Coordinates of C-alpha atoms in Angstrom, one line a residue:
Chain A
X1356 CA -49.4 -116.5 -37.0
X1357 CA -50.3 -116.6 -33.4
X1358 CA -53.9 -117.0 -32.7
X1359 CA -54.7 -119.2 -35.7
X1360 CA -56.2 -122.5 -34.7
X1361 CA -55.0 -125.6 -36.4
X1362 CA -57.3 -126.8 -39.2
X1363 CA -56.4 -130.4 -38.9
X1364 CA -53.4 -132.6 -39.2
X1365 CA -51.0 -132.1 -42.1
X1366 CA -50.8 -134.6 -44.9
X1367 CA -49.0 -137.7 -43.9
X1368 CA -49.7 -137.1 -40.3
X1369 CA -49.8 -140.1 -37.9
X1370 CA -53.3 -139.0 -37.0
X1371 CA -55.8 -139.5 -39.8
X1372 CA -58.4 -136.8 -40.2
X1373 CA -61.1 -137.2 -37.7
X1374 CA -59.0 -139.3 -35.3
X1375 CA -56.1 -137.0 -34.5
X1376 CA -55.6 -134.7 -31.6
X1377 CA -56.8 -131.2 -31.9
X1378 CA -54.2 -128.7 -30.8
X1379 CA -55.4 -125.3 -30.0
X1380 CA -52.7 -122.7 -30.2
X1381 CA -52.8 -119.9 -27.7
X1382 CA -54.9 -117.0 -28.9
X1383 CA -53.0 -113.8 -29.9
X1384 CA -54.8 -111.9 -27.2
X1385 CA -51.7 -110.6 -25.5
X1386 CA -50.9 -107.1 -26.4
X1387 CA -47.4 -108.0 -27.2
X1388 CA -48.5 -110.6 -29.8
X1389 CA -50.9 -108.1 -31.3
X1390 CA -48.3 -105.4 -31.3
X1391 CA -45.8 -107.7 -33.1
X1392 CA -48.3 -108.4 -35.9
X1393 CA -49.2 -104.8 -36.1
X1394 CA -45.5 -103.8 -36.2
X1395 CA -45.2 -105.8 -39.5
X1396 CA -47.7 -103.3 -41.0
X1397 CA -45.9 -100.4 -39.4
X1398 CA -42.7 -101.8 -41.0
X1399 CA -44.3 -101.9 -44.4
X1400 CA -45.7 -98.4 -43.9
X1401 CA -42.3 -97.0 -42.9
X1402 CA -40.5 -98.8 -45.7
X1403 CA -42.8 -97.3 -48.3
X1404 CA -41.7 -93.9 -47.1
X1405 CA -38.0 -94.2 -46.6
X1406 CA -37.2 -96.8 -49.2
X1407 CA -34.5 -98.7 -47.5
X1408 CA -34.3 -101.5 -45.0
X1409 CA -31.7 -100.1 -42.6
X1410 CA -33.6 -96.9 -41.9
X1411 CA -36.9 -98.8 -41.8
X1412 CA -35.6 -101.2 -39.1
X1413 CA -34.3 -98.4 -37.0
X1414 CA -37.5 -96.5 -37.2
X1415 CA -39.7 -99.5 -36.6
X1416 CA -37.6 -100.3 -33.5
X1417 CA -38.1 -96.7 -32.4
X1418 CA -41.8 -97.1 -32.8
X1419 CA -41.8 -100.3 -30.7
X1420 CA -39.7 -98.8 -28.0
X1421 CA -41.8 -95.7 -27.8
X1422 CA -45.2 -97.3 -28.1
X1423 CA -44.9 -100.6 -26.3
X1424 CA -44.4 -99.3 -22.8
X1425 CA -47.6 -97.4 -23.2
X1426 CA -49.7 -100.3 -24.4
X1427 CA -51.9 -102.1 -21.9
X1428 CA -53.0 -105.6 -21.7
X1429 CA -56.5 -106.2 -23.0
X1430 CA -56.3 -103.3 -25.4
X1431 CA -58.2 -104.1 -28.6
X1432 CA -56.2 -104.6 -31.7
X1433 CA -57.6 -101.5 -33.3
X1434 CA -56.4 -99.4 -30.4
X1435 CA -53.0 -100.9 -30.6
X1436 CA -52.8 -100.4 -34.3
X1437 CA -54.0 -96.8 -34.0
X1438 CA -51.4 -96.1 -31.3
X1439 CA -48.6 -97.8 -33.3
X1440 CA -49.4 -95.9 -36.5
X1441 CA -49.7 -92.6 -34.6
X1442 CA -46.3 -93.3 -33.1
X1443 CA -44.9 -94.3 -36.5
X1444 CA -46.1 -91.0 -38.1
X1445 CA -44.4 -89.1 -35.2
X1446 CA -41.2 -91.0 -35.6
X1447 CA -41.2 -90.5 -39.4
X1448 CA -41.8 -86.8 -38.9
X1449 CA -38.8 -86.7 -36.6
X1450 CA -36.7 -88.7 -39.1
X1451 CA -37.3 -86.4 -42.0
X1452 CA -37.0 -83.3 -39.8
X1453 CA -33.6 -84.5 -38.5
X1454 CA -32.3 -85.6 -41.9
X1455 CA -33.4 -82.5 -43.8
X1456 CA -32.7 -80.1 -41.0
X1457 CA -36.2 -78.7 -41.1
X1458 CA -38.8 -78.2 -38.4
X1459 CA -41.7 -80.7 -38.6
X1460 CA -44.0 -77.8 -39.4
X1461 CA -41.9 -77.1 -42.5
X1462 CA -42.3 -80.6 -43.8
X1463 CA -45.0 -81.4 -46.2
X1464 CA -47.6 -83.2 -44.3
X1465 CA -47.6 -86.1 -46.8
X1466 CA -44.0 -87.0 -45.9
X1467 CA -45.1 -88.6 -42.7
X1468 CA -48.6 -87.6 -41.6
X1469 CA -50.7 -89.3 -44.3
X1470 CA -52.7 -91.9 -42.5
X1471 CA -51.9 -95.5 -43.5
X1472 CA -54.4 -97.2 -45.9
X1473 CA -56.9 -99.4 -44.3
X1474 CA -56.5 -102.3 -44.7
X1475 CA -52.7 -102.0 -45.3
X1476 CA -51.9 -101.5 -48.9
X1477 CA -50.8 -104.3 -51.1
X1478 CA -50.5 -102.0 -54.1
X1479 CA -47.0 -100.5 -53.9
X1480 CA -46.1 -101.3 -57.5
X1481 CA -49.6 -100.1 -58.6
X1482 CA -49.0 -96.9 -56.9
X1483 CA -45.8 -96.4 -58.7
X1484 CA -47.5 -97.1 -62.0
X1485 CA -50.3 -94.7 -61.2
X1486 CA -47.8 -91.9 -60.4
X1487 CA -45.7 -92.6 -63.4
X1488 CA -48.8 -92.7 -65.6
X1489 CA -49.5 -89.1 -64.8
X1490 CA -46.1 -87.9 -65.9
X1491 CA -44.9 -86.8 -69.3
X1492 CA -43.4 -89.5 -71.5
X1493 CA -39.8 -88.5 -70.9
X1494 CA -40.2 -88.2 -67.1
X1495 CA -42.1 -91.5 -66.9
X1496 CA -39.5 -93.2 -69.0
X1497 CA -36.5 -92.0 -66.9
X1498 CA -38.1 -93.0 -63.6
X1499 CA -39.3 -96.3 -65.0
X1500 CA -35.8 -97.2 -66.2
X1501 CA -34.2 -96.0 -62.9
X1502 CA -36.6 -97.3 -60.3
X1503 CA -38.4 -100.2 -61.9
X1504 CA -35.7 -101.6 -64.1
X1505 CA -32.7 -100.5 -62.0
X1506 CA -30.8 -99.0 -64.9
X1507 CA -27.7 -96.9 -64.2
X1508 CA -27.7 -93.3 -65.5
X1509 CA -25.4 -94.3 -68.3
X1510 CA -27.8 -97.1 -69.3
X1511 CA -30.7 -94.7 -69.2
X1512 CA -28.8 -92.2 -71.3
X1513 CA -28.0 -94.9 -73.9
X1514 CA -31.6 -96.1 -73.9
X1515 CA -33.0 -92.6 -74.3
X1516 CA -30.3 -91.6 -76.7
X1517 CA -29.3 -88.7 -74.5
X1518 CA -26.3 -87.7 -72.3
X1519 CA -25.8 -88.6 -68.6
X1520 CA -25.9 -85.0 -67.6
X1521 CA -29.2 -84.5 -69.4
X1522 CA -30.7 -87.6 -67.8
X1523 CA -29.6 -86.4 -64.4
X1524 CA -31.5 -83.1 -64.9
X1525 CA -34.5 -85.0 -66.3
X1526 CA -34.5 -87.3 -63.3
X1527 CA -34.6 -84.4 -60.9
X1528 CA -37.4 -82.8 -62.7
X1529 CA -39.3 -86.0 -63.0
X1530 CA -39.0 -86.6 -59.3
X1531 CA -40.3 -83.1 -58.6
X1532 CA -43.2 -83.8 -60.9
X1533 CA -43.8 -87.1 -59.2
X1534 CA -43.9 -85.5 -55.8
X1535 CA -46.6 -83.1 -57.0
X1536 CA -48.7 -86.0 -58.4
X1537 CA -48.5 -87.9 -55.2
X1538 CA -49.0 -84.9 -52.9
X1539 CA -51.9 -83.5 -54.8
X1540 CA -53.8 -86.7 -54.4
Chain B
X617 CA -27.4 -77.8 -51.6
X618 CA -23.8 -78.3 -52.3
X619 CA -23.0 -78.7 -56.0
X620 CA -25.6 -79.2 -58.6
X621 CA -28.9 -80.4 -57.3
X622 CA -29.3 -83.0 -60.0
X623 CA -25.9 -84.5 -58.9
X624 CA -26.9 -84.5 -55.3
X625 CA -30.4 -86.0 -56.0
X626 CA -28.8 -88.6 -58.2
X627 CA -26.4 -89.6 -55.5
X628 CA -29.4 -90.1 -53.1
X629 CA -31.3 -92.1 -55.8
X630 CA -28.3 -94.3 -56.5
X631 CA -27.9 -95.0 -52.8
X632 CA -31.6 -95.9 -52.4
X633 CA -31.5 -98.2 -55.4
X634 CA -28.6 -100.0 -53.8
X635 CA -30.6 -100.4 -50.6
X636 CA -28.5 -98.0 -48.7
X637 CA -29.5 -95.6 -46.0
X638 CA -30.7 -92.1 -46.7
X639 CA -27.7 -89.9 -46.0
X640 CA -28.9 -86.4 -46.2
X641 CA -27.4 -83.0 -45.5
X642 CA -29.0 -79.8 -44.3
X643 CA -28.8 -78.3 -47.8
X644 CA -30.8 -81.2 -49.2
X645 CA -33.9 -79.6 -47.8
X646 CA -34.1 -77.5 -50.9
X647 CA -35.0 -80.7 -52.8
X648 CA -37.0 -82.3 -50.1
X649 CA -39.9 -83.1 -52.4
X650 CA -37.7 -84.8 -55.0
X651 CA -35.9 -86.7 -52.3
X652 CA -38.9 -87.9 -50.6
X653 CA -40.5 -88.8 -53.9
X654 CA -37.4 -90.9 -54.7
X655 CA -37.6 -92.6 -51.3
X656 CA -41.3 -93.4 -51.8
X657 CA -40.7 -94.7 -55.4
X658 CA -37.9 -96.8 -54.1
X659 CA -40.1 -98.1 -51.2
X660 CA -43.1 -98.8 -53.4
X661 CA -41.4 -100.4 -56.3
X662 CA -41.1 -103.8 -54.7
X663 CA -44.5 -103.8 -53.0
X664 CA -45.1 -104.1 -49.3
X665 CA -42.1 -105.2 -47.4
X666 CA -41.9 -107.6 -44.5
X667 CA -39.5 -107.7 -41.6
X668 CA -36.4 -109.7 -41.9
X669 CA -36.9 -112.7 -39.6
X670 CA -33.8 -111.9 -37.5
X671 CA -35.2 -108.4 -36.9
X672 CA -38.6 -109.7 -36.1
X673 CA -37.1 -112.0 -33.6
X674 CA -35.3 -109.1 -31.9
X675 CA -38.5 -107.2 -31.7
X676 CA -40.3 -110.2 -30.3
X677 CA -37.7 -110.6 -27.6
X678 CA -38.0 -106.9 -26.8
X679 CA -41.8 -107.4 -26.5
X680 CA -41.3 -110.5 -24.3
X681 CA -39.0 -108.6 -22.0
X682 CA -41.5 -105.8 -21.5
X683 CA -43.4 -106.2 -18.2
X684 CA -46.5 -108.3 -18.7
X685 CA -49.8 -107.7 -17.1
X686 CA -50.0 -104.0 -16.8
X687 CA -47.3 -102.6 -18.9
X688 CA -45.4 -99.5 -17.9
X689 CA -47.6 -96.5 -17.5
X690 CA -46.5 -93.0 -18.6
X691 CA -45.8 -92.3 -14.9
X692 CA -43.8 -95.4 -14.6
X693 CA -41.8 -94.6 -17.7
X694 CA -41.1 -91.1 -16.2
X695 CA -40.0 -92.5 -12.9
X696 CA -37.8 -95.0 -14.7
X697 CA -36.3 -92.1 -16.7
X698 CA -35.5 -90.2 -13.5
X699 CA -34.0 -93.4 -12.0
X700 CA -31.7 -93.8 -15.0
X701 CA -30.7 -90.2 -14.7
X702 CA -30.0 -90.5 -11.0
X703 CA -28.0 -93.7 -11.7
X704 CA -25.9 -91.9 -14.3
X705 CA -25.1 -89.1 -11.8
X706 CA -24.3 -91.7 -9.1
X707 CA -22.1 -93.6 -11.5
X708 CA -20.2 -90.5 -12.3
X709 CA -19.6 -89.6 -8.6
X710 CA -18.7 -93.2 -7.7
X711 CA -16.4 -93.5 -10.7
X712 CA -14.6 -90.3 -9.7
X713 CA -14.3 -91.6 -6.1
X714 CA -12.8 -95.0 -7.2
X715 CA -10.6 -93.7 -10.0
X716 CA -6.9 -94.6 -9.6
X717 CA -5.1 -92.5 -7.1
X718 CA -2.0 -90.8 -8.2
X719 CA -0.2 -91.5 -4.9
X720 CA 0.5 -94.4 -2.6
X721 CA 0.6 -94.4 1.2
X722 CA 3.3 -96.7 2.6
X723 CA 3.2 -98.5 6.0
X724 CA 4.4 -95.5 7.8
X725 CA 1.7 -93.4 6.2
X726 CA 4.1 -91.4 4.1
X727 CA 2.6 -90.3 0.8
X728 CA 4.6 -91.3 -2.3
X729 CA 3.5 -89.6 -5.5
X730 CA 3.3 -92.1 -8.3
X731 CA 2.9 -89.7 -11.2
X732 CA 4.1 -86.4 -9.9
X733 CA 6.5 -84.9 -7.5
X734 CA 6.5 -82.9 -4.3
X735 CA 6.6 -79.2 -4.8
X736 CA 7.3 -76.6 -2.0
X737 CA 4.3 -74.5 -1.5
X738 CA 4.4 -73.3 2.0
X739 CA 6.0 -73.9 5.4
X740 CA 3.8 -75.6 8.0
X741 CA 4.0 -72.5 10.1
X742 CA 2.4 -70.6 7.3
X743 CA -0.6 -72.9 7.0
X744 CA -3.7 -72.5 9.2
X745 CA -5.7 -75.5 10.0
X746 CA -9.1 -75.5 8.4
X747 CA -8.4 -72.8 6.0
X748 CA -7.7 -73.0 2.3
X749 CA -4.6 -71.6 0.8
X750 CA -3.9 -70.6 -2.7
X751 CA -0.9 -72.4 -4.1
X752 CA 0.9 -72.1 -7.4
X753 CA 1.8 -75.5 -8.7
X754 CA 1.0 -77.6 -11.8
X755 CA 0.1 -80.8 -10.0
X756 CA -0.2 -81.9 -6.4
X757 CA -0.2 -85.6 -5.5
X758 CA -2.9 -85.1 -2.8
X759 CA -5.8 -85.6 -5.0
X760 CA -6.8 -87.5 -8.1
X761 CA -7.5 -84.2 -9.6
X762 CA -5.0 -81.8 -11.0
X763 CA -4.5 -78.6 -9.2
X764 CA -3.9 -75.9 -11.7
X765 CA -2.3 -72.6 -11.2
X766 CA -4.3 -70.6 -8.7
X767 CA -6.1 -73.5 -7.2
X768 CA -6.9 -73.5 -3.5
X769 CA -5.9 -76.5 -1.4
X770 CA -7.8 -77.4 1.7
X771 CA -5.9 -79.3 4.4
X772 CA -8.4 -80.2 7.2
X773 CA -6.0 -82.5 9.1
X774 CA -3.0 -80.3 9.1
X775 CA -2.5 -80.8 12.9
X776 CA -1.5 -84.4 12.3
X777 CA 1.1 -83.4 9.8
X778 CA 4.7 -83.1 10.8
X779 CA 7.8 -82.2 9.1
X780 CA 9.5 -84.9 7.1
X781 CA 12.5 -83.3 5.4
X782 CA 14.2 -85.0 2.6
X783 CA 17.6 -86.5 3.5
X784 CA 20.2 -84.0 2.6
X785 CA 17.8 -81.1 2.4
X786 CA 19.1 -77.9 3.7
X787 CA 16.0 -77.9 5.9
X788 CA 16.7 -81.3 7.3
X789 CA 16.3 -81.3 11.0
X790 CA 14.7 -77.9 11.1
X791 CA 11.1 -77.4 11.9
X792 CA 8.6 -75.3 9.9
X793 CA 10.2 -75.0 6.5
X794 CA 10.8 -78.7 6.3
X795 CA 7.1 -79.2 5.9
X796 CA 7.5 -78.0 2.3
X797 CA 8.9 -81.3 1.3
X798 CA 6.4 -83.7 2.6
X799 CA 3.5 -84.7 4.8
X800 CA 3.4 -87.8 6.9
X801 CA 0.4 -89.9 8.0
X802 CA -2.4 -89.8 8.3
X803 CA -3.0 -89.6 4.6
X804 CA -5.0 -86.5 3.9
X805 CA -8.4 -86.9 2.5
X806 CA -9.1 -85.6 -1.0
X807 CA -9.1 -81.9 -0.8
X808 CA -12.6 -80.4 -0.7
X809 CA -11.7 -77.3 -2.6
X810 CA -9.6 -77.4 -5.7

């Protein structure tokens, strides 16, 4: 991580503690360094909303290309973060709008506009558990098996002693219900 | 939504669980909440994600290539955008100007069509210098462009043209009508009006 000063020589170093050279790494004061670190958070923010790496990389790159020319040297990290996340929300809005063929006004605000948690969340799996915990047993079970255990529909059907067709319908209803839980929060 | 919504949503879920891109259709908007919930469950299930090192390096390079000091201002970006647009237009014009010509001019200045043939369109006596004339022909070798039926051909250096009848032509040796068959040097510039 740029900007972190060395805390001393590593074990086995030729310079025993107290006698070695102190190397001071350059501070991450440049806007580009700060932006790169902040883009990691933007990446996680976007990934949590689109659920796949390829789209996340495309969108993160869009954010960088849009926002970086507007950043100024000497800007505080908070300003850079705010600008990057504002850009990320705009890019996400455009993504869903384009993919679904809807105007951004028609999109539910939570699709893209919910502000990112501060500090950035480390609770993705917990969020899933919280949402699933609010669903009925059948809905929770089908989503747990599909999303957390990676079961196929056939495996879910076998596990739940049901049919593939019935599981598909249940999965759709469970996702609709999950959307309400999340959006109502 | 085409087909049953549960089938379509399951296809999207399956793609997400395989790490594939979201491939949505216009009709999927009817299930936008289920689809976005699926995307978020897929995104959240593994916790916060970090960039792939190769992708991070690409971004870092892009950041390094950005002008240091005072980065581009909004005005600068706007000017750069206009510059790109102007460059594109210039490129199109230059590209058209340098595109391969469909005729060659030999040492005597005679025009030899490479991908076409001469077609009688008028006698020299019928042509007026500096004026356009409507001709009926599929292609003329005087320009890199096609001249379609009804096109107007402008010959600004007609005074320099003289008859060059084909050997054996019934017009050989005669003035006027022989100009139907060919024009001699100087090579005409590209017609201005097509």
